[in-house]
Coordinates of N, CA and C in Angstrom, one line a residue:
X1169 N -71.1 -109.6 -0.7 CA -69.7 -109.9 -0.2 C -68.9 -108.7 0.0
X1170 N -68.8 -107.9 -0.8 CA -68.2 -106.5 -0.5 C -69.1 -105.7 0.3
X1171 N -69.8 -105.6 0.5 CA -70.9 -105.1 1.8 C -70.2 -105.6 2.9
X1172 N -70.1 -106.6 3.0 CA -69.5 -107.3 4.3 C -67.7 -107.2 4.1
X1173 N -66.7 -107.4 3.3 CA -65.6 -106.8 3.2 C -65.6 -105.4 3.5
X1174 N -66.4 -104.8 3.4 CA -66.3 -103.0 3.6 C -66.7 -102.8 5.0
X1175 N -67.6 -104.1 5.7 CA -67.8 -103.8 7.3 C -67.0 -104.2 7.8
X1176 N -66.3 -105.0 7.6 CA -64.7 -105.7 8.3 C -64.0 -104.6 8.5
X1177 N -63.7 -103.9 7.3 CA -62.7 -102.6 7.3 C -62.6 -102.1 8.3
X1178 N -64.1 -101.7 8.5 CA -64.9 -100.2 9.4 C -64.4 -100.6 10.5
X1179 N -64.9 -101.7 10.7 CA -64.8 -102.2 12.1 C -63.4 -102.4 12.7
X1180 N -62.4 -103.0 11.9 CA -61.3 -102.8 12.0 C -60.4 -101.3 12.2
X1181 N -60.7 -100.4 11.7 CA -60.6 -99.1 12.0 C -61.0 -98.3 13.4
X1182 N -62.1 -99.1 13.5 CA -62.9 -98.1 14.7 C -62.3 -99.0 16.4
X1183 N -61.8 -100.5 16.1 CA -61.6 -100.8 16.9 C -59.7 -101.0 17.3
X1184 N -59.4 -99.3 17.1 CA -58.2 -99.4 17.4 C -56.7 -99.5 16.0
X1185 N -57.7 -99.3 15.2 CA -57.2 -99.0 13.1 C -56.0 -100.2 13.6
X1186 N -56.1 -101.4 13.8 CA -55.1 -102.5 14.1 C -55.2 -103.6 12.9
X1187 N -54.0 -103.4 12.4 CA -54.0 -104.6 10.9 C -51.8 -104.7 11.0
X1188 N -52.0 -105.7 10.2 CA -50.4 -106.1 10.3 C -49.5 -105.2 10.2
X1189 N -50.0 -104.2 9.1 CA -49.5 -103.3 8.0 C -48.8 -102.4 9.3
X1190 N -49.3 -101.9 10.2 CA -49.1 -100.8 10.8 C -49.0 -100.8 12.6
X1191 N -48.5 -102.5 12.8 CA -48.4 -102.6 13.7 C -46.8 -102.9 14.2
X1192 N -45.7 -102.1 14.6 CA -44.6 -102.3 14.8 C -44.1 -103.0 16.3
X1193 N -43.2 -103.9 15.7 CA -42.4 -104.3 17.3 C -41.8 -103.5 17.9
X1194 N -41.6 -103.7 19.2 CA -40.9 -103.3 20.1 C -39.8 -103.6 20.5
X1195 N -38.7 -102.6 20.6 CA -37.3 -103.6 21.1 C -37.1 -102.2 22.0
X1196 N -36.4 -103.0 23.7 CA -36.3 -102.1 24.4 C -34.7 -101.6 24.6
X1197 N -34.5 -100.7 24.6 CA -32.4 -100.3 24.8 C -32.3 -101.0 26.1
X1198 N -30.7 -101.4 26.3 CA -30.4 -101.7 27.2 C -30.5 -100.4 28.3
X1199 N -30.6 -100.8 29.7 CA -30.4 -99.4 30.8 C -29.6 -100.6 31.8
X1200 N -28.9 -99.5 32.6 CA -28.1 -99.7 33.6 C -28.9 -99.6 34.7
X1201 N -28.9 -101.0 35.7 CA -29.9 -100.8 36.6 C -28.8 -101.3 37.8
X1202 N -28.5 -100.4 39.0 CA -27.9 -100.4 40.2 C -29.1 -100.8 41.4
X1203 N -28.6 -101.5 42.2 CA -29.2 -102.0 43.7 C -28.3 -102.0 44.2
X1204 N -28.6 -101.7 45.9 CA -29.5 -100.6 46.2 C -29.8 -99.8 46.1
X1205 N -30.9 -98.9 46.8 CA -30.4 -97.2 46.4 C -29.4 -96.8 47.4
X1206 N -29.0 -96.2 47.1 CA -27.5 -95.1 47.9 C -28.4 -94.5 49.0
X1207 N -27.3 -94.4 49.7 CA -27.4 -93.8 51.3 C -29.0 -94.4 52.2
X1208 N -29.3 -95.5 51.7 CA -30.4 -96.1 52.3 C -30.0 -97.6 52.8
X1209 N -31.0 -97.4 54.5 CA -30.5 -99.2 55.1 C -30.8 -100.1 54.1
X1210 N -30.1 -101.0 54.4 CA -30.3 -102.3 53.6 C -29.8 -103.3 54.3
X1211 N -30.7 -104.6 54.3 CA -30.3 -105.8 54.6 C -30.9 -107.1 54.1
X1212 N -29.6 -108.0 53.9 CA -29.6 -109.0 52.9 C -29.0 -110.7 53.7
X1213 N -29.5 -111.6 53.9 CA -29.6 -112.8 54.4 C -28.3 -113.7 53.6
X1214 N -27.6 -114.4 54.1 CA -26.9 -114.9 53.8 C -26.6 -115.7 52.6
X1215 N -26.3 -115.3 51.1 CA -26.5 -115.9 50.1 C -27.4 -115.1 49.1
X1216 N -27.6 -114.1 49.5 CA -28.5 -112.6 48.6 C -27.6 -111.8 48.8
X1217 N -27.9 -111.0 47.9 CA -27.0 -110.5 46.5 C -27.1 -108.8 47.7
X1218 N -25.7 -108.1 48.4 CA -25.8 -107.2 48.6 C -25.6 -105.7 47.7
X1219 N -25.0 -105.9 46.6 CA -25.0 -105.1 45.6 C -25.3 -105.1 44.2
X1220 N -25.8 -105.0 43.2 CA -25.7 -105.4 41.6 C -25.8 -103.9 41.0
X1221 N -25.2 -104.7 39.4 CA -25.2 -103.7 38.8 C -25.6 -104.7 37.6
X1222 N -26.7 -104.3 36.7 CA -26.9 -104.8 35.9 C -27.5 -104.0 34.3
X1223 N -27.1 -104.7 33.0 CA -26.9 -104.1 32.0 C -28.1 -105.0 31.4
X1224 N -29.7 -105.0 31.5 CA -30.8 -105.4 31.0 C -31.6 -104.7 29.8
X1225 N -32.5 -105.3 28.8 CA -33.4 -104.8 28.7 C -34.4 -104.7 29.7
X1226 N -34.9 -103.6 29.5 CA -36.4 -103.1 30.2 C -38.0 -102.9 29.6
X1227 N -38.7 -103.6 29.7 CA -39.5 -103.6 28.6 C -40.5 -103.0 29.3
X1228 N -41.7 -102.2 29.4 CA -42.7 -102.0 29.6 C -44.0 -103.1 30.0
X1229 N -44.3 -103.2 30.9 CA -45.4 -104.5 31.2 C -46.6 -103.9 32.1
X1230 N -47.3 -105.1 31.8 CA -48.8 -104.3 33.0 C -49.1 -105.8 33.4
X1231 N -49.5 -105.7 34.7 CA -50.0 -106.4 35.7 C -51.5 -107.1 35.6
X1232 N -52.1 -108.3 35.4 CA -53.6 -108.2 35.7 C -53.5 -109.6 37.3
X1233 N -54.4 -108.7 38.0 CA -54.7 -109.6 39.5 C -55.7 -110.5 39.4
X1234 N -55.6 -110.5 38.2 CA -56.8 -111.9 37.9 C -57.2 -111.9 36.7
X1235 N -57.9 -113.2 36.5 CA -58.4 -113.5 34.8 C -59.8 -112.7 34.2
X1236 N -59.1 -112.6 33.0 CA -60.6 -112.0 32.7 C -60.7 -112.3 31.4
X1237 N -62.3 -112.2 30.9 CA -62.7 -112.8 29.4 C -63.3 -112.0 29.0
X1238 N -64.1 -112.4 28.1 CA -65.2 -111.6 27.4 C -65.6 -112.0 26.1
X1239 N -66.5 -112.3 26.1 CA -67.6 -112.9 24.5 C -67.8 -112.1 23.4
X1240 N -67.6 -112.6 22.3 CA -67.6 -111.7 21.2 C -69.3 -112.8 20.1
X1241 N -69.8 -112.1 20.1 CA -71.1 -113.0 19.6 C -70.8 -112.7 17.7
X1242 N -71.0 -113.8 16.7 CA -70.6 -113.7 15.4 C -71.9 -112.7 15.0
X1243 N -71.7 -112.0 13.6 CA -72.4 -111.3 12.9 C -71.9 -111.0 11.4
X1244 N -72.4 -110.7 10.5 CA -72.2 -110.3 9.8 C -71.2 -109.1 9.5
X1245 N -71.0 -108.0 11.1 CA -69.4 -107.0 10.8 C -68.7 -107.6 11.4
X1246 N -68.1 -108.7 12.2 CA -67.0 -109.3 12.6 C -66.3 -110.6 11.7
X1247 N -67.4 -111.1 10.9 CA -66.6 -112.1 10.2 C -65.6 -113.3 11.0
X1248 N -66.6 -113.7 12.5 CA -65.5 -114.2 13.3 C -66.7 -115.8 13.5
X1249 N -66.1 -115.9 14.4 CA -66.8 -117.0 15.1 C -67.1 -116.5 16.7
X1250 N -68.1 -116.7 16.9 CA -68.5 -116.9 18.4 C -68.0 -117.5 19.7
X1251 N -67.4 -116.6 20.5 CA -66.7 -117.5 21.0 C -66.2 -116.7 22.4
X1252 N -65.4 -116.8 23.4 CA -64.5 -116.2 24.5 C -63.4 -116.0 24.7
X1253 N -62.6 -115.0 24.9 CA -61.5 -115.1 24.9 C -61.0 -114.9 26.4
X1254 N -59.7 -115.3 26.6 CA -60.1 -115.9 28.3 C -58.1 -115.0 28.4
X1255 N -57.8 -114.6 29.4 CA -56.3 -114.4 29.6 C -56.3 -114.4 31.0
X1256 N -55.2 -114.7 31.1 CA -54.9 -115.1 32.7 C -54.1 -114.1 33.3
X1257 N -54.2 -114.5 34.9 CA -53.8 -113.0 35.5 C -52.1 -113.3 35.5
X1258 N -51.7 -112.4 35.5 CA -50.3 -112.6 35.3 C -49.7 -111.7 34.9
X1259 N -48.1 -111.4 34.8 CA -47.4 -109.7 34.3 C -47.0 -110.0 32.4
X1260 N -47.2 -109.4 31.6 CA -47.1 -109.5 30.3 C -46.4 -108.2 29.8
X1261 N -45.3 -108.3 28.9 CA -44.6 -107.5 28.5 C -44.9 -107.0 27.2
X1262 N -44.8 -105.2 27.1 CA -45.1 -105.1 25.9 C -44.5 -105.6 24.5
X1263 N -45.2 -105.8 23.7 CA -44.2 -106.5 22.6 C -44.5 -105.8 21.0
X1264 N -45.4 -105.0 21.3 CA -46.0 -104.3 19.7 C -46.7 -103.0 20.0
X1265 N -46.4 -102.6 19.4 CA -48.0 -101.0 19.2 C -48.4 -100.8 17.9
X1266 N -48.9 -99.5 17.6 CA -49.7 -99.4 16.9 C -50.0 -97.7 16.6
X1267 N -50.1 -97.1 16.1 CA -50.6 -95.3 16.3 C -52.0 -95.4 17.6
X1268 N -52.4 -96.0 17.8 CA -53.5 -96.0 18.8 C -53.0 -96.6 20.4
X1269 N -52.4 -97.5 20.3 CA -51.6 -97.7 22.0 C -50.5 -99.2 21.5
X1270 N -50.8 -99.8 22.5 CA -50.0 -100.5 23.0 C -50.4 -102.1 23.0
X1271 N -49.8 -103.4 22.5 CA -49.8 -105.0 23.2 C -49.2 -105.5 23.5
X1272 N -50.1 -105.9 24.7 CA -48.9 -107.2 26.1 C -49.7 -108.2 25.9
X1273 N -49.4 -109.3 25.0 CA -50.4 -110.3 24.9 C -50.0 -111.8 25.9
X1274 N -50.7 -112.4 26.0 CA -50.4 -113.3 26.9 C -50.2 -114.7 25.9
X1275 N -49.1 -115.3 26.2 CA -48.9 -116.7 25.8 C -49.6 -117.8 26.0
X1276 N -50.5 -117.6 26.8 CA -51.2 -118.8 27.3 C -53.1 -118.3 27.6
X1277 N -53.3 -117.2 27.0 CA -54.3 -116.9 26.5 C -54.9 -117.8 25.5
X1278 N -56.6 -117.8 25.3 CA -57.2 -118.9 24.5 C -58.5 -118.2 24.3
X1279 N -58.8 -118.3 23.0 CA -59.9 -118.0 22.3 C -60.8 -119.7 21.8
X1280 N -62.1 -119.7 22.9 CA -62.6 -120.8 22.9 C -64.1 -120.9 22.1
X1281 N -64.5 -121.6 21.4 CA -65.7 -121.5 20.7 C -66.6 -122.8 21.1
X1282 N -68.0 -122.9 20.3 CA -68.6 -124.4 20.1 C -67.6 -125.9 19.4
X1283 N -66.6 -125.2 18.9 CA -65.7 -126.2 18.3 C -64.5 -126.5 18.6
X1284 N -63.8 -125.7 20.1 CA -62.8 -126.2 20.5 C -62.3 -125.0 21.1
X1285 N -60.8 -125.0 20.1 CA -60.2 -123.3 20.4 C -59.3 -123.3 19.2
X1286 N -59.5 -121.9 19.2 CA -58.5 -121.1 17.6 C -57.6 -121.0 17.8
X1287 N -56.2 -120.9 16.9 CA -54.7 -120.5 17.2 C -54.9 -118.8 16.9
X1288 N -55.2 -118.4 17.9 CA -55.5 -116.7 18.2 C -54.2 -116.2 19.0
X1289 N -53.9 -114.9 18.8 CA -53.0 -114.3 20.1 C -53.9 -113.6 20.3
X1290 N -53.3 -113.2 21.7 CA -54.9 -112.5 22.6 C -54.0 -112.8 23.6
X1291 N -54.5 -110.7 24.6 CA -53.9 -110.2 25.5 C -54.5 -109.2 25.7
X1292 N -53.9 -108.0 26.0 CA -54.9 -106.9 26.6 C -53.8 -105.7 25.6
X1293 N -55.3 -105.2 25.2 CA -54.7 -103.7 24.5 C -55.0 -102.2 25.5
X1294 N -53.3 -101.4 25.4 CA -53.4 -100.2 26.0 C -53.8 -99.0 25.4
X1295 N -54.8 -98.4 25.4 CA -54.7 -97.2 24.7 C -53.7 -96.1 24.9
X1296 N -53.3 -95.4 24.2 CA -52.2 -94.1 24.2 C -53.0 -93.4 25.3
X1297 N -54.6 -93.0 24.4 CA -54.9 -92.3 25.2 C -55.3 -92.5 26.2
X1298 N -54.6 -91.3 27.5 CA -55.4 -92.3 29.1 C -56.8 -91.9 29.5
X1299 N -57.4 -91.4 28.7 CA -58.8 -91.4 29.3 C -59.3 -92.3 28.5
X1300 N -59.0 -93.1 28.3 CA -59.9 -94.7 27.8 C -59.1 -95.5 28.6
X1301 N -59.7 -96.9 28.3 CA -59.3 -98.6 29.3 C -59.0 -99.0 28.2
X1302 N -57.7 -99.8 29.5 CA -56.9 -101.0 28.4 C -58.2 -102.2 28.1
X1303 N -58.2 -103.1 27.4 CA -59.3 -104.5 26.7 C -58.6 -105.4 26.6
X1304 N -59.5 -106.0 26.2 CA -58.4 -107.4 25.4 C -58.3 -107.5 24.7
X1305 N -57.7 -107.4 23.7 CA -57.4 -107.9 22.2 C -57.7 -109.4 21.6
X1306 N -58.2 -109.6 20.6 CA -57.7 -111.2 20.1 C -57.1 -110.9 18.4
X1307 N -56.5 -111.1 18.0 CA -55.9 -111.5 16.7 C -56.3 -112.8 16.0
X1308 N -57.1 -113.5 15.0 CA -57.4 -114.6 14.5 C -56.7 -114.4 13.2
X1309 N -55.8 -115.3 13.2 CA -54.9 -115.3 12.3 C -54.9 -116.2 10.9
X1310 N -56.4 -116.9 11.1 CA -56.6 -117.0 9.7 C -57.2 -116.3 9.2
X1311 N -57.5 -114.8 9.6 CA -58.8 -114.2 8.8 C -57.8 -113.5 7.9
X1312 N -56.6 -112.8 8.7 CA -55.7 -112.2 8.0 C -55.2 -110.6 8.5
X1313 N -55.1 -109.6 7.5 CA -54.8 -108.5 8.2 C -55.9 -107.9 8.9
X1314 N -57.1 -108.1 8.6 CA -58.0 -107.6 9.1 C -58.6 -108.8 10.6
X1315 N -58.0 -109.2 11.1 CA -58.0 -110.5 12.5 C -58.4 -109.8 13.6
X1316 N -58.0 -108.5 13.4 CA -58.3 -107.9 15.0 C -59.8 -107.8 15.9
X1317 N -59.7 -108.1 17.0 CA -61.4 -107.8 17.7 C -60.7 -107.1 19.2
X1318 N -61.2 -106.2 19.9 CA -60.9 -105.1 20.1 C -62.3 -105.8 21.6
X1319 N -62.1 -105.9 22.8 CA -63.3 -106.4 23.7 C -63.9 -104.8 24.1
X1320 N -65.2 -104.7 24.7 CA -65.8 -103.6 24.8 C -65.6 -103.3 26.4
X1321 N -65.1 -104.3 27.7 CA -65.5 -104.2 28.7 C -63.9 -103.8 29.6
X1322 N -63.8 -103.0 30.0 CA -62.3 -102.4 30.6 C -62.4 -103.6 31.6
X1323 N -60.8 -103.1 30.9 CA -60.1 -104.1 32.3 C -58.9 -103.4 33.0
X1324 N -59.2 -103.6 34.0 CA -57.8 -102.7 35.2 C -57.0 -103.5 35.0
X1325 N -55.6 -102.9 35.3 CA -54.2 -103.2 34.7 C -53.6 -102.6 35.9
X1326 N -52.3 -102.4 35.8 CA -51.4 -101.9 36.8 C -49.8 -101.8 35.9
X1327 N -49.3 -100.6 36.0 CA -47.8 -100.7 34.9 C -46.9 -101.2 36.2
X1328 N -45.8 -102.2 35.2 CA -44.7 -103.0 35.3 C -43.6 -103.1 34.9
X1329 N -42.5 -103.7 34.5 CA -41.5 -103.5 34.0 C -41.0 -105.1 33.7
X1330 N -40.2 -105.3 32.8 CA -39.6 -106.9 32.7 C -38.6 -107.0 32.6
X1331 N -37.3 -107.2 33.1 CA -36.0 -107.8 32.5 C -35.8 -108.6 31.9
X1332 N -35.3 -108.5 30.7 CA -35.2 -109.8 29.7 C -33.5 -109.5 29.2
X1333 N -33.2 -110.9 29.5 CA -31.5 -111.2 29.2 C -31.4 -110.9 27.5
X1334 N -30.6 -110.5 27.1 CA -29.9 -110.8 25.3 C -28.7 -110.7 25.4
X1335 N -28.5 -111.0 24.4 CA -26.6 -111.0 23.5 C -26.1 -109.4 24.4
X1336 N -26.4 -108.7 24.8 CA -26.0 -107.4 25.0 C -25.9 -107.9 26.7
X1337 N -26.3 -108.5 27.3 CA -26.9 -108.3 29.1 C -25.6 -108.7 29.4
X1338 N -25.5 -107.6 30.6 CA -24.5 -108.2 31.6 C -24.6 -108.1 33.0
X1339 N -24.4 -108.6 34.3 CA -24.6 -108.5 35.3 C -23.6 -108.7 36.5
X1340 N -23.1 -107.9 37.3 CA -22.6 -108.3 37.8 C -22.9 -107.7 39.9
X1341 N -22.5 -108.6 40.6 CA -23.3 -108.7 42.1 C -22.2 -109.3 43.2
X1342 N -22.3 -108.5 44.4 CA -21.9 -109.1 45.4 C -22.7 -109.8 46.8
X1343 N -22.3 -111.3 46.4 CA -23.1 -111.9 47.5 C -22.9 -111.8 48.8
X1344 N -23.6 -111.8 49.9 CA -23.0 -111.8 51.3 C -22.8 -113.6 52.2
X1345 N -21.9 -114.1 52.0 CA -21.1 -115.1 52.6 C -21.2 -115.2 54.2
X1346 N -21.3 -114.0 55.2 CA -20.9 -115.0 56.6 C -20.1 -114.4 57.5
X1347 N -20.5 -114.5 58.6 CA -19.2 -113.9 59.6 C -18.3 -115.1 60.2
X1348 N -17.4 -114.5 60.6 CA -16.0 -115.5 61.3 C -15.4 -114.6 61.9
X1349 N -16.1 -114.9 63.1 CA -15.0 -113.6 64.3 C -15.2 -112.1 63.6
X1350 N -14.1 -111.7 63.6 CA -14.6 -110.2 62.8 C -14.5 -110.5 61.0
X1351 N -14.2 -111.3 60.5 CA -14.2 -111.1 59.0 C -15.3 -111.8 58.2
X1352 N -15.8 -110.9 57.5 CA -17.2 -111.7 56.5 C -16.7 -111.8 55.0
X1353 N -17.4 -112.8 54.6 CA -17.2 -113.8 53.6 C -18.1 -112.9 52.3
X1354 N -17.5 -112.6 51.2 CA -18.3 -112.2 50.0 C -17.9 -112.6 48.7
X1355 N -19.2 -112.8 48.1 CA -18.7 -113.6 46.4 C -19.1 -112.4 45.1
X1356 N -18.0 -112.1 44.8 CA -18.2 -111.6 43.8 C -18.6 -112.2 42.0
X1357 N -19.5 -112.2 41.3 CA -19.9 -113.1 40.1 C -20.3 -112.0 39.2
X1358 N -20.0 -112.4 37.8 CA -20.7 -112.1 36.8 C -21.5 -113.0 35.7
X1359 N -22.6 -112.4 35.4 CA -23.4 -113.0 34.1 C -23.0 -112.4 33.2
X1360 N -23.2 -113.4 31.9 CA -23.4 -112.8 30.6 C -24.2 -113.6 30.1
X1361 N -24.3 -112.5 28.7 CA -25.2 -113.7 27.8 C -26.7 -113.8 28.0
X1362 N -27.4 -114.3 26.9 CA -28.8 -114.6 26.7 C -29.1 -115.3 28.5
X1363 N -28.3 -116.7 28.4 CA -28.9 -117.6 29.2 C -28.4 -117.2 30.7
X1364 N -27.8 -116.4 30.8 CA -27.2 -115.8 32.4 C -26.3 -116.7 32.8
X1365 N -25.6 -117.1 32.1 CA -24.8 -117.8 32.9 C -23.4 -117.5 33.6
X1366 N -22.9 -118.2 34.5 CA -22.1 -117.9 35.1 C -20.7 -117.4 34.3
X1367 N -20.0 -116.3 34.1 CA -18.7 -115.8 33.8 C -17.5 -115.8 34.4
X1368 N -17.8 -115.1 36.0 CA -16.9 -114.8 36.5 C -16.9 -115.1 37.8
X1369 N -16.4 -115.2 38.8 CA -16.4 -115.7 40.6 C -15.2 -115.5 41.4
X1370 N -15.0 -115.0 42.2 CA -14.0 -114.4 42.8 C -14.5 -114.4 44.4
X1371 N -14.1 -115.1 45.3 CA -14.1 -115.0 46.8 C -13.6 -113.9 47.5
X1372 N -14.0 -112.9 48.2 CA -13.5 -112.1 48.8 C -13.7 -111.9 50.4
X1373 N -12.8 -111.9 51.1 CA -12.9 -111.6 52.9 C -12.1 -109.9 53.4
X1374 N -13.1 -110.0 54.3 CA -12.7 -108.2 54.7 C -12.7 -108.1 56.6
X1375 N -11.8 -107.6 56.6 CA -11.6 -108.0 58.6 C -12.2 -106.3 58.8
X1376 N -13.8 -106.6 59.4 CA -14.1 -105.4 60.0 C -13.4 -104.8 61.1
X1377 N -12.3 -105.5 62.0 CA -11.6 -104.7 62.6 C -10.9 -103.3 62.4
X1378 N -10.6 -103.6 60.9 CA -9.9 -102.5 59.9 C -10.9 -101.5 59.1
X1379 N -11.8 -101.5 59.8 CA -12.8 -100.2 59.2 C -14.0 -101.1 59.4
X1380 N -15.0 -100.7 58.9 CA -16.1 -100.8 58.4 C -17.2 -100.9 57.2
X1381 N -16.5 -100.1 56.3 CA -16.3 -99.3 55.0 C -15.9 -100.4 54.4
X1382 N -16.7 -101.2 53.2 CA -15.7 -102.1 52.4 C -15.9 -101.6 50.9
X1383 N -15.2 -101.9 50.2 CA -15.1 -101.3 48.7 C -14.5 -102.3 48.0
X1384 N -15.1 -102.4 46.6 CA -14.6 -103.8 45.2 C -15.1 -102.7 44.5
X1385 N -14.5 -103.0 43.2 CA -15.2 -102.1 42.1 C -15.7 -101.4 42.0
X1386 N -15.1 -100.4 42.8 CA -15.9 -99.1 42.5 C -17.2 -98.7 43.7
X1387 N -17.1 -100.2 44.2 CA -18.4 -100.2 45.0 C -17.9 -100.2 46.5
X1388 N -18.5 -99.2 47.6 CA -18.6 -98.6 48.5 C -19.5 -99.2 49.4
X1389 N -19.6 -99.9 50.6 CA -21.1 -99.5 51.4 C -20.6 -99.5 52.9
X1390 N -21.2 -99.4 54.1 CA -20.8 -99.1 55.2 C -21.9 -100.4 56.0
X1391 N -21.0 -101.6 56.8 CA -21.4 -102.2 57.1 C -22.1 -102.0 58.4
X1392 N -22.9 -101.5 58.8 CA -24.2 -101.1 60.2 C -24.1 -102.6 61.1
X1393 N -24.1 -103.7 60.6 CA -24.2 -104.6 61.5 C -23.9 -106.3 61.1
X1394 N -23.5 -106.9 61.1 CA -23.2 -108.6 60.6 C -23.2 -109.6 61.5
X1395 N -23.7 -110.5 60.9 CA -23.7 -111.6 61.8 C -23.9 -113.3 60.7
X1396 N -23.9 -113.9 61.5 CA -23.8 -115.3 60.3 C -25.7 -115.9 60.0
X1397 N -26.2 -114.9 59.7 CA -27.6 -115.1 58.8 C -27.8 -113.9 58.6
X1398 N -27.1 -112.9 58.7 CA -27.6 -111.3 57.6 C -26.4 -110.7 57.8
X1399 N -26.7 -109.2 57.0 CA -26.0 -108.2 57.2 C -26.8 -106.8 57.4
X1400 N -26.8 -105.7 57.6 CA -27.2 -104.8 57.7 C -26.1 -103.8 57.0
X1401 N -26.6 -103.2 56.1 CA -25.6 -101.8 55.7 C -26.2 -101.0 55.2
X1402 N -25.5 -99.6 54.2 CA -26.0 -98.7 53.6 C -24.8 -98.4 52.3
X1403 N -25.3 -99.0 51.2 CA -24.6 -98.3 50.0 C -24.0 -96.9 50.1
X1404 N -22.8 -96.1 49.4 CA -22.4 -95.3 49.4 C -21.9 -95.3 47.9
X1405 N -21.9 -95.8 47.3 CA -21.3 -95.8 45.7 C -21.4 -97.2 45.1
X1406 N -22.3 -97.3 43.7 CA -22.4 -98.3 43.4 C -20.9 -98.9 42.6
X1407 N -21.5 -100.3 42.0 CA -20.7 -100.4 40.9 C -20.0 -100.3 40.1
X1408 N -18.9 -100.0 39.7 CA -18.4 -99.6 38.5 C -18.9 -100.5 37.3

């Protein structure tokens, strides 16, 4: 039995030294993210958001364009069960690392055997270093700190990014409303809060006769063209 306790170790070590002890979460800072870019056309359909300014986390994520698995056969150095672990294509945010890389595990990932399926997490592990491939990971959470299995067969990925609302998020955007003769219709709104909900709402009209150039908060853009199903412009100064 310590023969086999001492091969768990190894194996745990070599596949990525991944055990509870030394696996940290992730929490991402808030960043200030502005749309559009400045001094670039832009056009937005009536009821899309011609400017934002928004106060998100940003988490790190990778892309898979499809499912992928891979069989882990039982033995004597895995102390596991036989079985597939299966994750689906989808974008997954990172949520933990490790001194060796990086996990975006999937929620709706499944570790399947002869007897059903385990309550595993399982998702795809990044390495730090880039001359290796991300894998899959599984975690079997009744074995304990030593749970980890580590897949041998790369899998292509693609980097991403996630917005995720918290107690800190704020957002605020100008919608495009409409033309009427020469004056177009815009809704200014704010989010807050975890669940985004609605804060603030303010209607605003602007007679392009009198310029072109409209400005709210700080915010600038140069109307190129309107009509009552789009607009055409180009930012000049975001949000305040």
């Amino acid at each position: 039995m310590k023969k086999i306790l001492f091969a768990i170790a190894t194996v745990s070590l070599i596949a990525g030294c991944a055990t509870q002890e030394n696996i940290q979460r992730v929490q991402a800072p808030i960043q200030v993210i502005h749309t559009p870019p400045l001094n670039v056309e832009s056009e937005v359909e009536i009821g899309q958001t011609i400017v934002s300014k928004s106060n998100l986390a940003v988490y790190p994520a990778i892309l898979l364009s499809q499912d992928v698995s891979e069989f882990v056969q039982q033995s004597a150095l895995n102390n596991r069960w036989s079985g597939t672990t299966l994750i689906n294509a989808g974008k997954y945010r990172k949520t933990s690392e490790n001194p060796e890389g990086s996990f975006y595990p999937d929620p709706n990932g499944k570790f399947k055997f002869s007897g059903g399926t385990i309550d595993c997490l399982c998702g795809i592990f990044v390495p730090k270093d880039s001359a290796k491939s991300p894998v899959i990971f599984t975690y079997h959470k009744t074995v304990g700190a030593t749970g980890f299995e580590f897949g041998k067969q790369p899998v292509a990925t693609t980097a991403a990014t996630v917005e995720i609302w918290g107690k800190d998020s704020l957002k605020k955007e100008l919608i495009y409303g409409g033309l009427s003769q020469k004056t177009i219709a815009i809704s200014y709104r704010e989010f807050s809060d975890g669940t985004a909900r609605p804060a603030f709402t303010q209607e605003l009209k602007y007679d392009l006769s009198e310029g072109d150039v409209i400005g709210f908060r700080g915010a600038r853009f140069n109307v190129i063209k309107a009509s009552n199903t789009s607009i055409k412009y180009k930012m000049l100064k975001p949000l305040d």
